[in-house]
PDB file of C-alpha atoms in Angstrom:
ATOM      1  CA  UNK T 140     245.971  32.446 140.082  1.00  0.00           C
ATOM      2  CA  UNK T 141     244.519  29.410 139.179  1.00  0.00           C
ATOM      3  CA  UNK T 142     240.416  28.649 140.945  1.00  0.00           C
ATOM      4  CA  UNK T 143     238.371  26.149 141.685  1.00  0.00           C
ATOM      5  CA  UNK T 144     238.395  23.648 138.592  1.00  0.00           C
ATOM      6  CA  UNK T 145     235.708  20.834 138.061  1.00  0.00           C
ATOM      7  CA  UNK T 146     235.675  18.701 135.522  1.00  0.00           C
ATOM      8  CA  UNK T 147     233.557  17.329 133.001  1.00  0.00           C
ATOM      9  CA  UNK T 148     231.956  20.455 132.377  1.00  0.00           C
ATOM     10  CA  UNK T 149     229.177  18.608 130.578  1.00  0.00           C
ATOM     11  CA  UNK T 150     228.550  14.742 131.186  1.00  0.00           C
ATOM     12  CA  UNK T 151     225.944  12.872 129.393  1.00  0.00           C
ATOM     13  CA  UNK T 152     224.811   9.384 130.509  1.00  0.00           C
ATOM     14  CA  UNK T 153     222.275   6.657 130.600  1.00  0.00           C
ATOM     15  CA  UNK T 154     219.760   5.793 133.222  1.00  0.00           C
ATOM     16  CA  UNK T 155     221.316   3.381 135.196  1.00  0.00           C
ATOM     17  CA  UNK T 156     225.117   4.728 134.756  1.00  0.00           C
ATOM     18  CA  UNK T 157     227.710   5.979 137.900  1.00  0.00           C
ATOM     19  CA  UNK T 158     229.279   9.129 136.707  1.00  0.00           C
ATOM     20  CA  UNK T 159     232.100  10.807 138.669  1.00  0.00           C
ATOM     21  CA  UNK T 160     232.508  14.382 138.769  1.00  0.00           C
ATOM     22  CA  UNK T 161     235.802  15.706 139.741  1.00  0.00           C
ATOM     23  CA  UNK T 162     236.705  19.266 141.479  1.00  0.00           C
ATOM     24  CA  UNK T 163     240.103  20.746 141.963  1.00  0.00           C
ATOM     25  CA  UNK T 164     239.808  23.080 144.635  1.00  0.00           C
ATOM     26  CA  UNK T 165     241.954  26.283 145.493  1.00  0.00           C
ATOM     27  CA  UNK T 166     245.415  25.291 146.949  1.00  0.00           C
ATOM     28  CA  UNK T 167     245.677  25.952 150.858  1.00  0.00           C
ATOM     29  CA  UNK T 168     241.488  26.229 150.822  1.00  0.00           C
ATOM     30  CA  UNK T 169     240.533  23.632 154.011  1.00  0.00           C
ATOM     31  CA  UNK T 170     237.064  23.739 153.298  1.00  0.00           C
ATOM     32  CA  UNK T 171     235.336  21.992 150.377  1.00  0.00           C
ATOM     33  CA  UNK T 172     232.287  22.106 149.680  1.00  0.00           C
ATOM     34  CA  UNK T 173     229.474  20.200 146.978  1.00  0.00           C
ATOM     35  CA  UNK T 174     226.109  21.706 145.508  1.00  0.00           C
ATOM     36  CA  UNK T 175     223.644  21.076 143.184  1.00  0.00           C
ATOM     37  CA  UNK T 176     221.390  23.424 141.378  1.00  0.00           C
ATOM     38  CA  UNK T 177     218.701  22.667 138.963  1.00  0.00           C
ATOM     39  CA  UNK T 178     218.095  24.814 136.428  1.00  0.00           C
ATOM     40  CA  UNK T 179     217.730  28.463 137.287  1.00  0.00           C
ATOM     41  CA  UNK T 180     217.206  27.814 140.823  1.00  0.00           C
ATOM     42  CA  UNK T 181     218.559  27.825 144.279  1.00  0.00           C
ATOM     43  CA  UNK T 182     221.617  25.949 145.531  1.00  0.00           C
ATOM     44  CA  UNK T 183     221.009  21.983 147.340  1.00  0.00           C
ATOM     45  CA  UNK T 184     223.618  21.765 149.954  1.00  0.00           C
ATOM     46  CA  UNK T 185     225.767  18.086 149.409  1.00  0.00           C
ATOM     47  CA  UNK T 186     228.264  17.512 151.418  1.00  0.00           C
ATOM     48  CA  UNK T 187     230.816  19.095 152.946  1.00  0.00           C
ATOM     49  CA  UNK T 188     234.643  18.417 154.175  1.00  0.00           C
ATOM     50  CA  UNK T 189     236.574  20.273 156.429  1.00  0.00           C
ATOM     51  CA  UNK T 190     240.630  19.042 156.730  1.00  0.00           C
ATOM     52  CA  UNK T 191     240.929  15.940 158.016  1.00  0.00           C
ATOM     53  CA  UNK T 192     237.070  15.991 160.450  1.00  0.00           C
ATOM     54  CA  UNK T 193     235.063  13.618 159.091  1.00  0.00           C
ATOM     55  CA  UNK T 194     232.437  15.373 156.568  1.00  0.00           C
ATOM     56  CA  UNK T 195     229.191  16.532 157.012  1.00  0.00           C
ATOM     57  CA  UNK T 196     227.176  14.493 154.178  1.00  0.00           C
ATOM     58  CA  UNK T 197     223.901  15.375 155.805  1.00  0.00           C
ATOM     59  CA  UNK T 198     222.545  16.855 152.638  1.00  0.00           C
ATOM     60  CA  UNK T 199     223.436  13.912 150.437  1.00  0.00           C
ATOM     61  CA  UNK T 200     219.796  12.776 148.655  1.00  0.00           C
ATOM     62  CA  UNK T 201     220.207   8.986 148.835  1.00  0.00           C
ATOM     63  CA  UNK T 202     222.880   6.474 149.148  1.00  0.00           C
ATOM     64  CA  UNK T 203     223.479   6.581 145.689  1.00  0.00           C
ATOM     65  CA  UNK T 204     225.280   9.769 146.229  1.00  0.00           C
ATOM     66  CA  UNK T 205     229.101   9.483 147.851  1.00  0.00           C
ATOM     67  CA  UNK T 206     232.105  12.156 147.945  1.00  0.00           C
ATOM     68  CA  UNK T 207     235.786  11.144 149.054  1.00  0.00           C
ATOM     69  CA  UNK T 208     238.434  13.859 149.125  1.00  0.00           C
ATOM     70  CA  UNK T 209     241.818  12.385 148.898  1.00  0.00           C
ATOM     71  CA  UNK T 210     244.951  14.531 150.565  1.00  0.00           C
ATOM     72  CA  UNK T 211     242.984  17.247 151.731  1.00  0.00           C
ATOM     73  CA  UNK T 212     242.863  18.326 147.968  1.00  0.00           C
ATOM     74  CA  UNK T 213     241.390  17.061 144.794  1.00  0.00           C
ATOM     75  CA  UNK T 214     237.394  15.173 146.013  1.00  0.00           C
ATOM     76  CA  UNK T 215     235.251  13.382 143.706  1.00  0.00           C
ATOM     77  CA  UNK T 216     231.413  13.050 143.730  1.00  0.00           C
ATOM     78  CA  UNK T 217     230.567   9.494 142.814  1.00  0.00           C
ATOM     79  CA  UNK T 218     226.455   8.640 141.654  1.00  0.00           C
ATOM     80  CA  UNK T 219     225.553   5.291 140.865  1.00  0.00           C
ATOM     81  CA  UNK T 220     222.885   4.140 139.316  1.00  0.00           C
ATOM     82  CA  UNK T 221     222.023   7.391 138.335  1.00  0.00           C
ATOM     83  CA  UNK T 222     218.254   8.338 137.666  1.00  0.00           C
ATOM     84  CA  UNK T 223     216.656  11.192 135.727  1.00  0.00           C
ATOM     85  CA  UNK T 224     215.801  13.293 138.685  1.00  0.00           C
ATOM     86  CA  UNK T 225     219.870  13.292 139.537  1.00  0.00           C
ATOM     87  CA  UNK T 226     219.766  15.812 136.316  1.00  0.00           C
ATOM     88  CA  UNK T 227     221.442  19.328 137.638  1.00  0.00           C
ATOM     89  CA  UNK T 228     224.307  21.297 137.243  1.00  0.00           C
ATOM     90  CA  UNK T 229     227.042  20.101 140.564  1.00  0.00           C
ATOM     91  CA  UNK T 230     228.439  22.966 142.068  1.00  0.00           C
ATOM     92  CA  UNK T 231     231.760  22.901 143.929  1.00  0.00           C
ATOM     93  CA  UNK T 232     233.324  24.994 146.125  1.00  0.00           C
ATOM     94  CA  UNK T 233     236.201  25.936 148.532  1.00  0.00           C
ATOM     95  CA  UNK T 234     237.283  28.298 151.007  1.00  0.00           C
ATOM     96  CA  UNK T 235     239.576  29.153 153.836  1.00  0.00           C
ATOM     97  CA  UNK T 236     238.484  27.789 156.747  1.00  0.00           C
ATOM     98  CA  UNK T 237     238.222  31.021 159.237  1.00  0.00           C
ATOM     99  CA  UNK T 238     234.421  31.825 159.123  1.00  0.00           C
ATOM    100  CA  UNK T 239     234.797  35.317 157.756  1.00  0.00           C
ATOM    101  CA  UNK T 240     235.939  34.293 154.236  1.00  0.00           C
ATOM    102  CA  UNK T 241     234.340  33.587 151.217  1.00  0.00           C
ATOM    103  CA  UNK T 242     233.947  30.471 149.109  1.00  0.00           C
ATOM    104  CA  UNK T 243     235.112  30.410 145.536  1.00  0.00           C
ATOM    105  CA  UNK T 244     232.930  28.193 143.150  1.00  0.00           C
ATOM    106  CA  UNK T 245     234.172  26.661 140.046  1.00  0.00           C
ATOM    107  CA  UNK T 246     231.381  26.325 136.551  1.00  0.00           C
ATOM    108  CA  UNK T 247     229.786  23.114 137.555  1.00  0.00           C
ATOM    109  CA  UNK T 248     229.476  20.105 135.824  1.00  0.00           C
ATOM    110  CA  UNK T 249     225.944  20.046 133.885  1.00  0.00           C
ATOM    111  CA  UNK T 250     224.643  16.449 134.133  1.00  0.00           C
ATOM    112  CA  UNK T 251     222.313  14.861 131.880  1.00  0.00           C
ATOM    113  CA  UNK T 252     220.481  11.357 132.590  1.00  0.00           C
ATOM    114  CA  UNK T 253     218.806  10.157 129.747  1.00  0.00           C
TER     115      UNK T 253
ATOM    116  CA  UNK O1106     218.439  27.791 163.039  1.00  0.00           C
ATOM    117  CA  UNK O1107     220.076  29.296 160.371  1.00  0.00           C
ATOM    118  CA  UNK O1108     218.148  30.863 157.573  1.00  0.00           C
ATOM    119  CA  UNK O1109     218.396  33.391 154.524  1.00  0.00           C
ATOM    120  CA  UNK O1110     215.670  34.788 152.636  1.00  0.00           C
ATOM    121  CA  UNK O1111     215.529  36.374 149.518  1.00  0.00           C
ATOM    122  CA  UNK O1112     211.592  37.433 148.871  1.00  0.00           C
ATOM    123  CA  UNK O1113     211.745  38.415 145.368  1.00  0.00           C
ATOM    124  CA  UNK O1114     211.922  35.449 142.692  1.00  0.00           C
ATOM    125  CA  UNK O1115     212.536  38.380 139.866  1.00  0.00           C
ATOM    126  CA  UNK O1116     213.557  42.511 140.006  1.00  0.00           C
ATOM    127  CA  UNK O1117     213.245  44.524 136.881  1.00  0.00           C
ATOM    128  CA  UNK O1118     214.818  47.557 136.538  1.00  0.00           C
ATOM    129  CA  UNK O1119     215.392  50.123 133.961  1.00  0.00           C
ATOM    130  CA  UNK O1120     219.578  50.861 132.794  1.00  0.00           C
ATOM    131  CA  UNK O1121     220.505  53.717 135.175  1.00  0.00           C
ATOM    132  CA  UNK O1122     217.651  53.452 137.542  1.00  0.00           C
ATOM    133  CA  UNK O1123     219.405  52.358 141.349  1.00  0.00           C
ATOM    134  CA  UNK O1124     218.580  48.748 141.685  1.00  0.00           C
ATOM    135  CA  UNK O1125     217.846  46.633 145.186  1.00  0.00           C
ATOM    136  CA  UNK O1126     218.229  43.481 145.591  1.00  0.00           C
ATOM    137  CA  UNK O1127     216.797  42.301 148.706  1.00  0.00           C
ATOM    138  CA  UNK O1128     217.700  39.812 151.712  1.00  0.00           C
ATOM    139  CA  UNK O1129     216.617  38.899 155.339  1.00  0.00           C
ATOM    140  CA  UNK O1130     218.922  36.719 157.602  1.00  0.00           C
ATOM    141  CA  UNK O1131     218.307  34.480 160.682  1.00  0.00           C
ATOM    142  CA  UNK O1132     221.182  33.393 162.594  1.00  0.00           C
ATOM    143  CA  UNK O1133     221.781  32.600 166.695  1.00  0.00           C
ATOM    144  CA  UNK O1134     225.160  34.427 167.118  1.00  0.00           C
ATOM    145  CA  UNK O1135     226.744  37.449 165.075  1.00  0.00           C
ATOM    146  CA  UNK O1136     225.927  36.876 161.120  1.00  0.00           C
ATOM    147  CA  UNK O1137     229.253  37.088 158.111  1.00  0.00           C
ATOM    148  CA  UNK O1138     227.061  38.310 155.011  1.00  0.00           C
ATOM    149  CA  UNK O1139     227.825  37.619 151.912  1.00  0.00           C
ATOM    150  CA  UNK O1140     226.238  38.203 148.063  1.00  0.00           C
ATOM    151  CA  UNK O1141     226.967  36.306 145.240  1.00  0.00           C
ATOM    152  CA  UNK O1142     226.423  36.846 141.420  1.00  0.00           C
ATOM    153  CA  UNK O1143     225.990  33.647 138.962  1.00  0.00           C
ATOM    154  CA  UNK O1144     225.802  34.690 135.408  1.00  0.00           C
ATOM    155  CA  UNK O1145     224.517  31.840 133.139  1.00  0.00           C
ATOM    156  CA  UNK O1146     226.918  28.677 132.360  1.00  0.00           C
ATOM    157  CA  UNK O1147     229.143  29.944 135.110  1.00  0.00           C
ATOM    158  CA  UNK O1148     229.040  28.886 138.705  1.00  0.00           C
ATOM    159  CA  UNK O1149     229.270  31.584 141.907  1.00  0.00           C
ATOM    160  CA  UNK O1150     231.257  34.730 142.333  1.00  0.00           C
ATOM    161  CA  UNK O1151     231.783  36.507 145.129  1.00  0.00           C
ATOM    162  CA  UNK O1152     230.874  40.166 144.888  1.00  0.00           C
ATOM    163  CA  UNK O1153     231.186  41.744 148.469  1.00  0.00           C
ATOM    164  CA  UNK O1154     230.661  40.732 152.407  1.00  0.00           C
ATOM    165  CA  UNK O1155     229.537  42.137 155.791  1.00  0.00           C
ATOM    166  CA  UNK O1156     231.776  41.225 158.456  1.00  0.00           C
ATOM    167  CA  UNK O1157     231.939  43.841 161.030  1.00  0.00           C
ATOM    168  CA  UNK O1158     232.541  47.642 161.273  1.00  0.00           C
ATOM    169  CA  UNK O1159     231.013  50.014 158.756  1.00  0.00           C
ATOM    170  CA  UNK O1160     227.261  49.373 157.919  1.00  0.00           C
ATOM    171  CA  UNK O1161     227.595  50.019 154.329  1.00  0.00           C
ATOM    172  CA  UNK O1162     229.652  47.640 152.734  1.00  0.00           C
ATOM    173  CA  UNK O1163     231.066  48.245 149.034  1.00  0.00           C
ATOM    174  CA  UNK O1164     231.813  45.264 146.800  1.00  0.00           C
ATOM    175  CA  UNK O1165     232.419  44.793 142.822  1.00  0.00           C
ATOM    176  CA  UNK O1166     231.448  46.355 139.888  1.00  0.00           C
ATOM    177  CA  UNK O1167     229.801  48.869 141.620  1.00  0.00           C
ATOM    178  CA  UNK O1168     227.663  47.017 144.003  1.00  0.00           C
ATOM    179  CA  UNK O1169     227.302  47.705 147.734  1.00  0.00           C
ATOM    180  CA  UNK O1170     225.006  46.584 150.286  1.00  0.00           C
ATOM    181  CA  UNK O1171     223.492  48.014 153.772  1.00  0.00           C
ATOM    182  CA  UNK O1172     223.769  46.009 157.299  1.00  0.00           C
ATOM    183  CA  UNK O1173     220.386  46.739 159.006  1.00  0.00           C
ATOM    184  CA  UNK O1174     221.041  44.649 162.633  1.00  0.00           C
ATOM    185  CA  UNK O1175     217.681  45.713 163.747  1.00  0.00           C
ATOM    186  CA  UNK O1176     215.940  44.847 160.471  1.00  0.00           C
ATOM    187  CA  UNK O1177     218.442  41.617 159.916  1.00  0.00           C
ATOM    188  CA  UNK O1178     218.595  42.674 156.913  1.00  0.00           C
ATOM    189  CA  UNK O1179     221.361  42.500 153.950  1.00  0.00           C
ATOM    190  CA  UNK O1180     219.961  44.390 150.795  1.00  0.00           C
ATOM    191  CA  UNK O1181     222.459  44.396 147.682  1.00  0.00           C
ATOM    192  CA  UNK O1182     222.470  48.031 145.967  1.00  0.00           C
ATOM    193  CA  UNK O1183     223.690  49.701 143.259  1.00  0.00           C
ATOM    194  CA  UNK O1184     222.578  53.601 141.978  1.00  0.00           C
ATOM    195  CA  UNK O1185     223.039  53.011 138.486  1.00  0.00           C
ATOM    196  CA  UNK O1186     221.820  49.612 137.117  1.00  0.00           C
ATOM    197  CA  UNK O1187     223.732  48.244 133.773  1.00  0.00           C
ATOM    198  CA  UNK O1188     222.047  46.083 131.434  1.00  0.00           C
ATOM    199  CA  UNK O1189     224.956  43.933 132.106  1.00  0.00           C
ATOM    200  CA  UNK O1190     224.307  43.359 135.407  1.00  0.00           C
ATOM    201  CA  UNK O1191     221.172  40.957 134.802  1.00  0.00           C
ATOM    202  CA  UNK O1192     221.824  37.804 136.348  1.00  0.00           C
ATOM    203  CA  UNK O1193     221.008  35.496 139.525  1.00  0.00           C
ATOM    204  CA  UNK O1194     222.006  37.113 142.846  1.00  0.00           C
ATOM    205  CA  UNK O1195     222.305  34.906 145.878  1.00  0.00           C
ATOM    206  CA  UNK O1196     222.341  36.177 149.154  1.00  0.00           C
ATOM    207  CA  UNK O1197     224.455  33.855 152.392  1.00  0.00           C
ATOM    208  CA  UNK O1198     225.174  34.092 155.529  1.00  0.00           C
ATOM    209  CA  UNK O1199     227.288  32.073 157.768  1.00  0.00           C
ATOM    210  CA  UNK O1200     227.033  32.109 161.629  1.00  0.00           C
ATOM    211  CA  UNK O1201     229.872  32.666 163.767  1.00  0.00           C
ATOM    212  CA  UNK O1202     228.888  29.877 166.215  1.00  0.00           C
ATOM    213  CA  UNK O1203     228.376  27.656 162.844  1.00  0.00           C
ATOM    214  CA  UNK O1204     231.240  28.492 160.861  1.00  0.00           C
ATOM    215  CA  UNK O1205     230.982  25.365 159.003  1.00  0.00           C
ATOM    216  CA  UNK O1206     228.037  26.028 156.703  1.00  0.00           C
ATOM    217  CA  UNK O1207     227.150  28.009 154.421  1.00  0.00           C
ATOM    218  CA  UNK O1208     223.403  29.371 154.458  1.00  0.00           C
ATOM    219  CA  UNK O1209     221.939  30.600 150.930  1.00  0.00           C
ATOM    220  CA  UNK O1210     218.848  32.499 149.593  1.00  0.00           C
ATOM    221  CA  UNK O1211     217.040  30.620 146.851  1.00  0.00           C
ATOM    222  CA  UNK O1212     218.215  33.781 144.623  1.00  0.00           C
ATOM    223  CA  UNK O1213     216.892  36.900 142.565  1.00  0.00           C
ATOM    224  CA  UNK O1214     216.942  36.794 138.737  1.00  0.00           C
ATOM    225  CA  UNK O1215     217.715  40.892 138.360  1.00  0.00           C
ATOM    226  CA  UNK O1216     216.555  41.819 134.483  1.00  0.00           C
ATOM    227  CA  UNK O1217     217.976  45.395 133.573  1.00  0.00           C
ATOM    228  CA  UNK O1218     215.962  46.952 130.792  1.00  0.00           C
ATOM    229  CA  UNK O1219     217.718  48.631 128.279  1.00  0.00           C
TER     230      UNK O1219
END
């Protein structure tokens, strides 16, 4: 069966540039979930959305950073004006929403700001 | 609050030596465990998790792990390491009382020496 899908896989862009990065979670996962991970490192909770509750964006960085997921499906990660430090690879995920099941990550999207 | 610790950065290990991989949890209500394997370019996989029942929890590839409740502890094992089993182990837990969120180590980078 078919998992988490993001897409670009690579995006390059300027200083100054919004990128979009787009995830497809699993069908009939609730739960979606956004990370990002510099190189070699740990995982930077984003945001988070949950059916139709309103999300939990407390780990977005800056205003710069928004997420919408439309139809309890398909969510994009929106960064304007980006800046070097925004540099990572963006993790998504998804899961069931009963607490004792997993999440299922797709490859990330490795941004570069140059 | 919620917390997961992973206190090794790096574990080296010879090929067929038993390899440990180790994590420490902090949660307010009963903890779901879970371990995590990233190989490089590829986002998250899930290998095994800790739910209730049994203590000694077997997962993929050959992994397992041990529930200590008295050590809140979660340490990944395997007897025989394979060389192909070097890559970034992450360690999460998510609280019963906080089933939202997802709670990860920073991760161990496991080298197995051939």
């Amino acid at each position: 069966g078919a998992g988490v899908s993001q897409s670009p896989s690579n995006k390059v862009t300027e200083k100054g540039k919004d990128v979009e990065l787009r995830c497809d979670p699993i069908s009939g996962h609730t739960a979606l979930y956004w990370y990002r991970q510099s190189l070699g490192q740990g995982l930077e909770f984003l945001i988070y959305f949950q059916g139709n509750s309103a999300p939990d964006k407390s780990g977005l960085p800056s205003d710069r950073f928004s997420a919408e997921r439309t139809g309890g499906s398909v969510s994009t990660l929106t960064i304007q004006r980006t800046q070097q430090e925004d540099s990572a690879v963006y993790l998504c995920a998804s899961s069931l929403s009963t607490v004792n099941q997993p999440q299922h990550f797709g490859d990330g999207t490795r941004l570069s700001i140059l | 609050a919620q917390s997961v610790a992973q206190p090794e950065d790096q574990v080296n290990v010879a090929e067929g030596n038993p390899l440990t991989v180790k994590c420490t949890y902090s949660v307010s209500g009963n903890p779901y465990l879970f371990w995590y394997v990233q190989y490089p370019n590829r986002g998250l996989q899930f290998l095994l998790k800790y739910i209730t029942g049994d203590n000694l929890v077997k997962g993929s590839y050959g992994f397992e792990a041990e529930f200590n409740k008295s050590q809140t502890s979660f340490h990944l094992k395997k007897p025989s390491a394979l060389v192909s089993d070097s890559a970034l182990y992450f360690c999460a837990v998510r609280d019963m009382y906080d089933g939202n969120q997802f709670y990860f180590g920073t991760g161990t980078s496991l080298t197995v020496i051939p």
